[in-house]
């Protein structure tokens, strides 16, 4: 084992976490609660869902299926050239999963938080340690929340990467507010509030004008969640303090970085983690909006100006969403810029659904959390269609450029299914 140095950390962060290249690839990770129609008041048991998905075979567009500790199903897409191709691929894989689950009276439910009693169903060492580290409050996050994560390129070079980093952070509260879909007491995004209260040293926004420096300092100052040798949870030291012992190596650093969960996380791409899960037909909207605002130069300039007053309004975004006038004004301007940019990105097919979402929510100062319960499932809330509208993103031909309890008997994922530690983008 070679002793890890500060220089090696900077080299890793700059060369891996902030690996630059021409932007344009888009990916998404969509998380879903799985509901059993025959017993909707409790989560579907993970072994049953896994068995259905294993029998179904791999999703046709290449998404990986993983599972969160409460049994949430996650689809992680490969990167695609632009938001239209990304959404079309995800739509194909959602359709595949939905069709096979339906055969067993199981359905996907897109919302940011689950009001039903949670069930801790994970058996992996990572999740057991995470449960011990975060404690009882953390179980709400692990078992009872779901997000939609948008993955975008770092940038063409260091200067572009710094610009995109700053813009992603400025847009964060706007995205929280515009897509809030987990209502609770004094909150429209209960999921975001749960995350920000967990452990600010690993879940708060990173920020900073120099992304490499900011991410290195954030990582060094964060508590070590676990040590994989023996799966030791909460050893009670920061990563910098662990380095002083001479024990961690480069693999330990990479794993430590995977246990940090800020709203914007660099992994060789920018992972936007602040968006609540959304149902059909609206899940493509945050993918389209985020990609347009970061990847189109004209929209990026407009978004930089529009989002600046809302940059630090994370708490207001989770609590008030678009009833906050600063966030509402920023969201309206950002959606207008995104709608204008999508045709330039070859994503005309996404304009109708983004426009429909803007008209229903953003222009009215509303978010999905403001909708009344659908009545479809006990305790279920979230967006529902006001009128029939043909705005679905249809699967397309792939582009040429291609308080919780443990359930006895639950098992780890099949080797055929991706693990939590695997990453989707390369």
Tab-separated table of C-alpha atoms in Angstrom:
chain	number	residue	atom	x	y	z
A	1	UNK	CA	0.000	0.000	0.000
A	2	UNK	CA	1.443	3.375	-1.010
A	3	UNK	CA	0.755	6.417	1.101
A	4	UNK	CA	-1.695	8.807	-0.536
A	5	UNK	CA	-0.418	12.353	-0.974
A	6	UNK	CA	-2.204	15.669	-1.385
A	7	UNK	CA	-0.687	15.984	-4.863
A	8	UNK	CA	-2.242	12.652	-5.851
A	9	UNK	CA	-5.627	13.858	-4.655
A	10	UNK	CA	-5.416	16.985	-6.798
A	11	UNK	CA	-4.293	14.903	-9.784
A	12	UNK	CA	-7.200	12.503	-9.330
A	13	UNK	CA	-9.794	15.244	-8.924
A	14	UNK	CA	-8.514	17.201	-11.917
A	15	UNK	CA	-7.924	14.215	-14.194
A	16	UNK	CA	-10.894	12.029	-13.246
A	17	UNK	CA	-13.604	14.048	-11.501
A	18	UNK	CA	-13.148	17.061	-13.781
A	19	UNK	CA	-12.079	15.297	-16.960
A	20	UNK	CA	-12.781	17.756	-19.749
A	21	UNK	CA	-13.893	17.269	-23.340
A	22	UNK	CA	-16.396	18.637	-25.846
A	23	UNK	CA	-19.785	18.879	-24.082
A	24	UNK	CA	-22.977	17.488	-25.527
A	25	UNK	CA	-23.536	14.075	-23.947
A	26	UNK	CA	-26.573	13.742	-21.692
A	27	UNK	CA	-27.599	10.984	-19.310
A	28	UNK	CA	-30.159	10.496	-16.577
A	29	UNK	CA	-30.825	8.403	-13.502
A	30	UNK	CA	-34.509	8.022	-12.746
A	31	UNK	CA	-35.570	6.575	-9.394
A	32	UNK	CA	-39.032	5.116	-8.840
A	33	UNK	CA	-41.013	3.728	-5.954
A	34	UNK	CA	-42.561	0.394	-6.852
A	35	UNK	CA	-46.167	-0.102	-5.785
A	36	UNK	CA	-47.969	-3.424	-5.517
A	37	UNK	CA	-51.529	-2.837	-6.691
A	38	UNK	CA	-52.733	-5.660	-4.444
A	39	UNK	CA	-51.122	-4.099	-1.333
A	40	UNK	CA	-50.517	-0.406	-2.082
A	41	UNK	CA	-50.149	0.670	1.545
A	42	UNK	CA	-46.692	-0.896	1.893
A	43	UNK	CA	-43.619	-0.987	-0.364
A	44	UNK	CA	-43.240	-3.866	-2.784
A	45	UNK	CA	-40.709	-6.402	-1.559
A	46	UNK	CA	-37.368	-6.145	-3.309
A	47	UNK	CA	-36.827	-9.887	-4.046
A	48	UNK	CA	-40.094	-9.945	-5.968
A	49	UNK	CA	-39.182	-6.872	-8.022
A	50	UNK	CA	-35.700	-8.233	-8.708
A	51	UNK	CA	-37.112	-11.557	-9.882
A	52	UNK	CA	-39.420	-9.786	-12.340
A	53	UNK	CA	-36.605	-7.667	-13.728
A	54	UNK	CA	-34.180	-10.561	-14.015
A	55	UNK	CA	-36.765	-12.525	-15.985
A	56	UNK	CA	-37.409	-9.497	-18.215
A	57	UNK	CA	-33.827	-9.263	-19.422
A	58	UNK	CA	-31.792	-6.087	-19.850
A	59	UNK	CA	-33.525	-2.861	-20.858
A	60	UNK	CA	-33.337	-2.355	-24.638
A	61	UNK	CA	-31.611	1.058	-24.606
A	62	UNK	CA	-28.875	-0.019	-22.216
A	63	UNK	CA	-29.895	1.488	-18.877
A	64	UNK	CA	-28.626	-0.257	-15.773
A	65	UNK	CA	-31.091	-1.302	-13.114
A	66	UNK	CA	-30.094	-0.882	-9.480
A	67	UNK	CA	-32.058	-0.735	-6.247
A	68	UNK	CA	-32.013	1.685	-3.348
A	69	UNK	CA	-32.246	0.465	0.270
A	70	UNK	CA	-36.019	0.884	0.458
A	71	UNK	CA	-36.566	-1.054	-2.755
A	72	UNK	CA	-36.696	1.982	-5.068
A	73	UNK	CA	-35.851	0.980	-8.628
A	74	UNK	CA	-33.276	3.104	-10.424
A	75	UNK	CA	-32.656	3.249	-14.167
A	76	UNK	CA	-29.270	4.750	-15.079
A	77	UNK	CA	-28.937	5.504	-18.762
A	78	UNK	CA	-25.756	5.490	-20.817
A	79	UNK	CA	-24.743	8.910	-22.147
A	80	UNK	CA	-26.426	9.954	-25.375
A	81	UNK	CA	-25.727	12.819	-27.774
A	82	UNK	CA	-28.142	15.494	-26.621
A	83	UNK	CA	-31.311	15.610	-24.541
A	84	UNK	CA	-33.660	14.244	-27.213
A	85	UNK	CA	-31.650	11.050	-27.679
A	86	UNK	CA	-31.222	10.704	-23.920
A	87	UNK	CA	-34.945	11.036	-23.211
A	88	UNK	CA	-35.876	8.674	-26.039
A	89	UNK	CA	-33.522	6.034	-24.654
A	90	UNK	CA	-34.811	6.411	-21.105
A	91	UNK	CA	-38.395	6.244	-22.389
A	92	UNK	CA	-37.674	2.914	-24.095
A	93	UNK	CA	-36.249	1.463	-20.910
A	94	UNK	CA	-39.044	2.793	-18.691
A	95	UNK	CA	-41.552	1.242	-21.084
A	96	UNK	CA	-39.696	-2.073	-20.851
A	97	UNK	CA	-39.663	-2.026	-17.051
A	98	UNK	CA	-43.271	-0.850	-16.802
A	99	UNK	CA	-44.582	-3.566	-19.110
A	100	UNK	CA	-42.894	-6.383	-17.215
A	101	UNK	CA	-43.822	-5.069	-13.774
A	102	UNK	CA	-47.454	-4.744	-14.861
A	103	UNK	CA	-47.640	-8.491	-15.430
A	104	UNK	CA	-47.191	-8.883	-11.661
A	105	UNK	CA	-49.512	-6.014	-10.650
A	106	UNK	CA	-46.546	-3.760	-9.927
A	107	UNK	CA	-46.328	-0.125	-11.060
A	108	UNK	CA	-43.702	2.621	-11.046
A	109	UNK	CA	-44.538	5.678	-8.960
A	110	UNK	CA	-42.651	8.912	-9.653
A	111	UNK	CA	-42.508	11.224	-6.634
A	112	UNK	CA	-39.811	12.624	-4.387
A	113	UNK	CA	-40.834	11.081	-1.065
A	114	UNK	CA	-42.905	8.166	0.144
A	115	UNK	CA	-45.388	8.708	2.978
A	116	UNK	CA	-45.820	4.984	3.604
A	117	UNK	CA	-43.884	3.169	6.353
A	118	UNK	CA	-40.456	2.375	4.943
A	119	UNK	CA	-38.764	-0.991	4.830
A	120	UNK	CA	-34.965	-1.288	4.847
A	121	UNK	CA	-34.327	-4.050	2.318
A	122	UNK	CA	-30.627	-3.726	1.476
A	123	UNK	CA	-28.023	-6.318	2.398
A	124	UNK	CA	-24.877	-4.784	0.855
A	125	UNK	CA	-22.121	-3.723	3.240
A	126	UNK	CA	-22.158	-0.190	1.844
A	127	UNK	CA	-25.794	0.324	2.747
A	128	UNK	CA	-25.485	-1.291	6.169
A	129	UNK	CA	-22.643	1.102	6.979
A	130	UNK	CA	-24.567	4.036	5.559
A	131	UNK	CA	-27.491	3.188	7.807
A	132	UNK	CA	-25.248	3.108	10.865
A	133	UNK	CA	-23.478	6.328	9.893
A	134	UNK	CA	-26.592	8.416	9.196
A	135	UNK	CA	-28.736	6.968	11.986
A	136	UNK	CA	-32.510	6.881	12.119
A	137	UNK	CA	-33.009	10.187	10.304
A	138	UNK	CA	-30.908	8.896	7.437
A	139	UNK	CA	-33.297	6.012	6.949
A	140	UNK	CA	-35.878	8.491	5.669
A	141	UNK	CA	-33.468	9.407	2.908
A	142	UNK	CA	-32.382	5.854	2.145
A	143	UNK	CA	-35.803	4.224	2.151
A	144	UNK	CA	-38.277	7.012	1.531
A	145	UNK	CA	-36.918	9.395	-1.103
A	146	UNK	CA	-36.428	9.261	-4.872
A	147	UNK	CA	-34.789	11.678	-7.274
A	148	UNK	CA	-34.190	12.323	-10.938
A	149	UNK	CA	-30.529	13.001	-11.624
A	150	UNK	CA	-29.344	14.704	-14.786
A	151	UNK	CA	-25.797	13.971	-15.972
A	152	UNK	CA	-24.001	16.492	-18.184
A	153	UNK	CA	-20.439	16.873	-19.414
A	154	UNK	CA	-17.849	18.728	-17.334
A	155	UNK	CA	-16.830	21.150	-20.083
A	156	UNK	CA	-14.505	21.636	-23.036
A	157	UNK	CA	-11.553	22.863	-20.953
A	158	UNK	CA	-10.771	24.094	-17.455
A	159	UNK	CA	-12.285	27.530	-18.060
A	160	UNK	CA	-15.479	26.055	-19.499
A	161	UNK	CA	-15.645	23.534	-16.651
A	162	UNK	CA	-15.476	26.335	-14.084
A	163	UNK	CA	-18.245	28.241	-15.885
A	164	UNK	CA	-20.509	25.183	-16.037
A	165	UNK	CA	-19.773	24.356	-12.383
A	166	UNK	CA	-20.823	27.837	-11.278
A	167	UNK	CA	-23.932	27.783	-13.462
A	168	UNK	CA	-25.018	24.346	-12.220
A	169	UNK	CA	-24.804	25.584	-8.625
A	170	UNK	CA	-26.678	28.787	-9.434
A	171	UNK	CA	-29.439	26.780	-11.123
A	172	UNK	CA	-29.716	24.308	-8.251
A	173	UNK	CA	-32.356	26.140	-6.172
A	174	UNK	CA	-34.340	26.963	-9.327
A	175	UNK	CA	-34.451	23.277	-10.264
A	176	UNK	CA	-35.440	22.276	-6.712
A	177	UNK	CA	-38.300	24.763	-6.765
A	178	UNK	CA	-39.552	24.136	-10.301
A	179	UNK	CA	-39.702	20.355	-9.849
A	180	UNK	CA	-40.571	20.038	-6.150
A	181	UNK	CA	-42.699	16.907	-5.818
A	182	UNK	CA	-42.482	15.737	-2.211
A	183	UNK	CA	-44.891	17.795	-0.098
A	184	UNK	CA	-44.747	17.684	3.657
A	185	UNK	CA	-45.191	19.929	6.686
A	186	UNK	CA	-43.870	23.372	5.686
A	187	UNK	CA	-42.180	21.923	2.600
A	188	UNK	CA	-42.765	21.320	-1.059
A	189	UNK	CA	-39.587	19.293	-1.450
A	190	UNK	CA	-39.403	17.218	1.702
A	191	UNK	CA	-36.720	15.146	0.001
A	192	UNK	CA	-34.409	18.157	-0.350
A	193	UNK	CA	-34.903	19.109	3.291
A	194	UNK	CA	-34.102	15.564	4.432
A	195	UNK	CA	-30.916	15.594	2.370
A	196	UNK	CA	-29.678	18.986	3.499
A	197	UNK	CA	-30.141	18.118	7.184
A	198	UNK	CA	-28.400	14.753	7.021
A	199	UNK	CA	-24.745	15.717	7.148
A	200	UNK	CA	-23.914	19.150	5.699
A	201	UNK	CA	-20.261	18.154	5.365
A	202	UNK	CA	-21.246	15.670	2.663
A	203	UNK	CA	-24.683	16.803	1.430
A	204	UNK	CA	-24.478	20.615	1.291
A	205	UNK	CA	-23.628	22.425	-1.940
A	206	UNK	CA	-19.912	22.674	-2.723
A	207	UNK	CA	-19.814	25.913	-4.726
A	208	UNK	CA	-16.615	27.867	-5.189
A	209	UNK	CA	-15.132	29.563	-8.244
A	210	UNK	CA	-12.321	26.984	-8.622
A	211	UNK	CA	-14.093	23.613	-8.870
A	212	UNK	CA	-10.997	21.453	-8.399
A	213	UNK	CA	-9.895	23.310	-5.275
A	214	UNK	CA	-13.430	23.367	-3.889
A	215	UNK	CA	-13.977	19.615	-4.413
A	216	UNK	CA	-10.594	18.684	-2.916
A	217	UNK	CA	-11.259	20.743	0.224
A	218	UNK	CA	-14.808	19.384	0.508
A	219	UNK	CA	-13.515	15.799	0.268
A	220	UNK	CA	-10.703	16.304	2.754
A	221	UNK	CA	-12.980	17.937	5.325
A	222	UNK	CA	-15.781	15.364	5.055
A	223	UNK	CA	-16.087	12.607	7.625
A	224	UNK	CA	-15.156	9.132	6.451
A	225	UNK	CA	-18.431	7.215	6.213
A	226	UNK	CA	-16.932	3.754	6.156
A	227	UNK	CA	-13.790	1.699	5.710
A	228	UNK	CA	-14.319	-1.148	3.285
A	229	UNK	CA	-11.796	-3.437	4.973
A	230	UNK	CA	-14.199	-5.180	7.339
A	231	UNK	CA	-17.003	-2.717	6.503
A	232	UNK	CA	-16.347	-0.462	9.477
A	233	UNK	CA	-18.920	2.343	9.715
A	234	UNK	CA	-18.358	5.846	11.086
A	235	UNK	CA	-14.693	5.576	12.127
A	236	UNK	CA	-14.878	9.125	13.507
A	237	UNK	CA	-12.333	11.024	11.404
A	238	UNK	CA	-12.192	13.218	8.342
A	239	UNK	CA	-10.466	11.988	5.217
A	240	UNK	CA	-7.584	14.351	5.900
A	241	UNK	CA	-7.217	12.881	9.377
A	242	UNK	CA	-7.306	9.393	7.896
A	243	UNK	CA	-4.523	10.388	5.493
A	244	UNK	CA	-2.364	11.310	8.476
A	245	UNK	CA	-2.398	7.635	9.516
A	246	UNK	CA	-0.814	6.655	6.191
A	247	UNK	CA	-3.489	4.060	5.501
A	248	UNK	CA	-5.775	5.236	2.668
A	249	UNK	CA	-4.740	4.720	-0.936
A	250	UNK	CA	-6.115	6.003	-4.245
A	251	UNK	CA	-8.882	3.391	-4.221
A	252	UNK	CA	-9.987	4.584	-0.801
A	253	UNK	CA	-10.109	8.151	-2.104
A	254	UNK	CA	-12.282	7.157	-5.076
A	255	UNK	CA	-14.635	5.281	-2.766
A	256	UNK	CA	-14.779	8.179	-0.292
A	257	UNK	CA	-15.782	10.503	-3.128
A	258	UNK	CA	-18.648	8.128	-3.967
A	259	UNK	CA	-20.011	8.605	-0.434
A	260	UNK	CA	-20.297	12.390	-0.832
A	261	UNK	CA	-23.740	13.556	-1.963
A	262	UNK	CA	-23.791	17.295	-2.717
A	263	UNK	CA	-26.481	18.585	-5.092
A	264	UNK	CA	-23.863	18.979	-7.836
A	265	UNK	CA	-21.332	16.135	-7.825
A	266	UNK	CA	-18.372	15.832	-10.247
A	267	UNK	CA	-17.719	12.279	-11.423
A	268	UNK	CA	-16.103	12.884	-14.783
A	269	UNK	CA	-19.431	14.526	-15.533
A	270	UNK	CA	-21.685	16.860	-13.557
A	271	UNK	CA	-24.369	14.927	-11.695
A	272	UNK	CA	-27.295	17.196	-10.786
A	273	UNK	CA	-28.836	15.506	-7.744
A	274	UNK	CA	-31.318	18.102	-6.472
A	275	UNK	CA	-34.418	17.209	-8.516
A	276	UNK	CA	-37.365	15.282	-7.055
A	277	UNK	CA	-38.542	12.226	-8.963
A	278	UNK	CA	-41.400	12.989	-11.345
A	279	UNK	CA	-44.155	10.837	-12.865
A	280	UNK	CA	-45.203	10.337	-16.451
A	281	UNK	CA	-45.366	12.374	-18.578
A	282	UNK	CA	-43.151	14.965	-16.913
A	283	UNK	CA	-39.892	13.168	-16.074
A	284	UNK	CA	-38.209	14.302	-19.363
A	285	UNK	CA	-38.686	17.987	-18.515
A	286	UNK	CA	-35.788	18.474	-16.056
A	287	UNK	CA	-33.473	16.551	-18.389
A	288	UNK	CA	-34.404	18.835	-21.276
A	289	UNK	CA	-34.246	22.052	-19.255
A	290	UNK	CA	-30.935	21.330	-17.518
A	291	UNK	CA	-29.249	20.200	-20.744
A	292	UNK	CA	-30.507	23.222	-22.674
A	293	UNK	CA	-29.382	25.716	-20.034
A	294	UNK	CA	-25.876	24.285	-19.698
A	295	UNK	CA	-25.139	23.112	-23.230
A	296	UNK	CA	-26.581	25.906	-25.381
A	297	UNK	CA	-24.332	29.007	-25.193
A	298	UNK	CA	-27.146	31.539	-25.606
A	299	UNK	CA	-29.340	29.838	-23.016
A	300	UNK	CA	-26.382	29.484	-20.653
A	301	UNK	CA	-25.748	33.230	-20.723
A	302	UNK	CA	-29.421	33.970	-20.091
A	303	UNK	CA	-29.597	31.396	-17.296
A	304	UNK	CA	-26.468	32.772	-15.629
A	305	UNK	CA	-28.121	36.171	-15.353
A	306	UNK	CA	-31.571	34.842	-14.456
A	307	UNK	CA	-30.432	32.435	-11.743
A	308	UNK	CA	-27.938	34.751	-10.022
A	309	UNK	CA	-30.462	36.265	-7.539
A	310	UNK	CA	-31.652	32.769	-6.563
A	311	UNK	CA	-28.228	31.179	-6.224
A	312	UNK	CA	-28.266	30.554	-2.466
A	313	UNK	CA	-31.997	30.043	-1.927
A	314	UNK	CA	-31.825	26.293	-1.283
A	315	UNK	CA	-33.963	26.410	1.836
A	316	UNK	CA	-36.579	28.699	0.266
A	317	UNK	CA	-36.686	26.416	-2.789
A	318	UNK	CA	-37.439	23.336	-0.680
A	319	UNK	CA	-39.949	25.128	1.528
A	320	UNK	CA	-41.709	27.599	-0.771
A	321	UNK	CA	-40.835	26.428	-4.299
A	322	UNK	CA	-42.216	28.870	-6.879
A	323	UNK	CA	-44.330	30.795	-4.385
A	324	UNK	CA	-41.009	32.504	-3.623
A	325	UNK	CA	-40.984	35.498	-6.015
A	326	UNK	CA	-37.220	35.425	-6.609
A	327	UNK	CA	-37.286	31.746	-7.539
A	328	UNK	CA	-40.460	32.162	-9.601
A	329	UNK	CA	-38.939	34.951	-11.683
A	330	UNK	CA	-35.737	32.979	-12.241
A	331	UNK	CA	-37.668	29.832	-13.209
A	332	UNK	CA	-39.823	31.650	-15.766
A	333	UNK	CA	-36.786	33.155	-17.436
A	334	UNK	CA	-34.865	29.874	-17.391
A	335	UNK	CA	-37.743	27.896	-18.894
A	336	UNK	CA	-38.144	30.497	-21.632
A	337	UNK	CA	-34.434	30.245	-22.441
A	338	UNK	CA	-34.594	26.441	-22.461
A	339	UNK	CA	-37.609	26.362	-24.767
A	340	UNK	CA	-35.810	28.675	-27.177
A	341	UNK	CA	-32.637	26.547	-27.050
A	342	UNK	CA	-34.066	23.047	-27.494
A	343	UNK	CA	-34.522	23.305	-31.309
A	344	UNK	CA	-30.908	24.474	-31.611
A	345	UNK	CA	-29.870	21.278	-29.794
A	346	UNK	CA	-31.882	19.111	-32.167
A	347	UNK	CA	-34.478	18.500	-29.444
A	348	UNK	CA	-37.635	19.919	-31.024
A	349	UNK	CA	-39.455	16.773	-29.896
A	350	UNK	CA	-39.100	17.882	-26.274
A	351	UNK	CA	-40.583	21.342	-26.761
A	352	UNK	CA	-44.256	20.281	-26.343
A	353	UNK	CA	-43.776	18.574	-22.971
A	354	UNK	CA	-41.526	21.341	-21.619
A	355	UNK	CA	-44.019	23.963	-22.799
A	356	UNK	CA	-46.918	22.039	-21.253
A	357	UNK	CA	-45.069	21.787	-17.936
A	358	UNK	CA	-44.195	25.478	-17.993
A	359	UNK	CA	-47.800	26.447	-18.711
A	360	UNK	CA	-49.222	24.245	-16.011
A	361	UNK	CA	-46.688	24.928	-13.267
A	362	UNK	CA	-43.945	27.488	-13.841
A	363	UNK	CA	-46.012	30.284	-15.362
A	364	UNK	CA	-48.535	29.894	-12.536
A	365	UNK	CA	-45.939	29.897	-9.746
A	366	UNK	CA	-46.730	26.270	-8.948
A	367	UNK	CA	-44.912	22.939	-8.738
A	368	UNK	CA	-46.128	19.308	-8.702
A	369	UNK	CA	-46.203	19.341	-4.891
A	370	UNK	CA	-49.017	21.904	-5.097
A	371	UNK	CA	-51.313	19.387	-6.783
A	372	UNK	CA	-53.906	17.603	-4.638
A	373	UNK	CA	-53.518	13.852	-4.053
A	374	UNK	CA	-54.406	11.806	-7.098
A	375	UNK	CA	-56.398	9.265	-5.127
A	376	UNK	CA	-54.742	6.485	-7.121
A	377	UNK	CA	-52.775	5.182	-4.157
A	378	UNK	CA	-53.002	5.798	-0.398
A	379	UNK	CA	-50.976	8.842	0.525
A	380	UNK	CA	-49.875	9.461	-3.017
A	381	UNK	CA	-49.406	13.019	-4.223
A	382	UNK	CA	-47.912	14.550	-7.308
A	383	UNK	CA	-48.522	15.796	-10.800
A	384	UNK	CA	-51.523	14.502	-12.704
A	385	UNK	CA	-52.804	15.513	-16.099
A	386	UNK	CA	-55.436	18.257	-16.171
A	387	UNK	CA	-56.465	17.351	-19.693
A	388	UNK	CA	-55.405	14.859	-22.334
A	389	UNK	CA	-52.366	16.228	-24.130
A	390	UNK	CA	-50.112	14.416	-26.559
A	391	UNK	CA	-46.757	15.345	-25.034
A	392	UNK	CA	-45.269	11.932	-24.297
A	393	UNK	CA	-41.654	11.257	-25.195
A	394	UNK	CA	-41.859	8.172	-27.352
A	395	UNK	CA	-39.100	5.598	-27.686
A	396	UNK	CA	-37.127	6.210	-30.843
A	397	UNK	CA	-34.634	4.280	-32.924
A	398	UNK	CA	-31.270	4.628	-31.126
A	399	UNK	CA	-29.137	7.360	-32.702
A	400	UNK	CA	-26.343	6.207	-34.923
A	401	UNK	CA	-23.735	7.817	-32.650
A	402	UNK	CA	-24.619	6.185	-29.838
A	403	UNK	CA	-38.946	4.723	10.927
A	404	UNK	CA	-37.602	1.574	8.993
A	405	UNK	CA	-37.342	-2.121	9.617
A	406	UNK	CA	-35.334	-4.869	8.004
A	407	UNK	CA	-37.181	-7.564	6.107
A	408	UNK	CA	-35.869	-11.067	6.867
A	409	UNK	CA	-34.818	-12.986	3.814
A	410	UNK	CA	-34.034	-10.068	1.511
A	411	UNK	CA	-31.002	-10.681	-0.640
A	412	UNK	CA	-28.320	-8.784	-2.475
A	413	UNK	CA	-28.597	-7.963	-6.131
A	414	UNK	CA	-27.984	-10.565	-8.792
A	415	UNK	CA	-24.557	-10.372	-10.486
A	416	UNK	CA	-26.527	-9.604	-13.645
A	417	UNK	CA	-27.642	-6.304	-12.124
A	418	UNK	CA	-25.360	-3.326	-11.651
A	419	UNK	CA	-24.192	-2.605	-8.122
A	420	UNK	CA	-24.345	0.699	-6.263
A	421	UNK	CA	-20.598	1.170	-6.682
A	422	UNK	CA	-20.668	0.943	-10.477
A	423	UNK	CA	-20.889	4.138	-12.463
A	424	UNK	CA	-22.823	4.503	-15.677
A	425	UNK	CA	-20.838	7.174	-17.510
A	426	UNK	CA	-17.304	6.630	-18.697
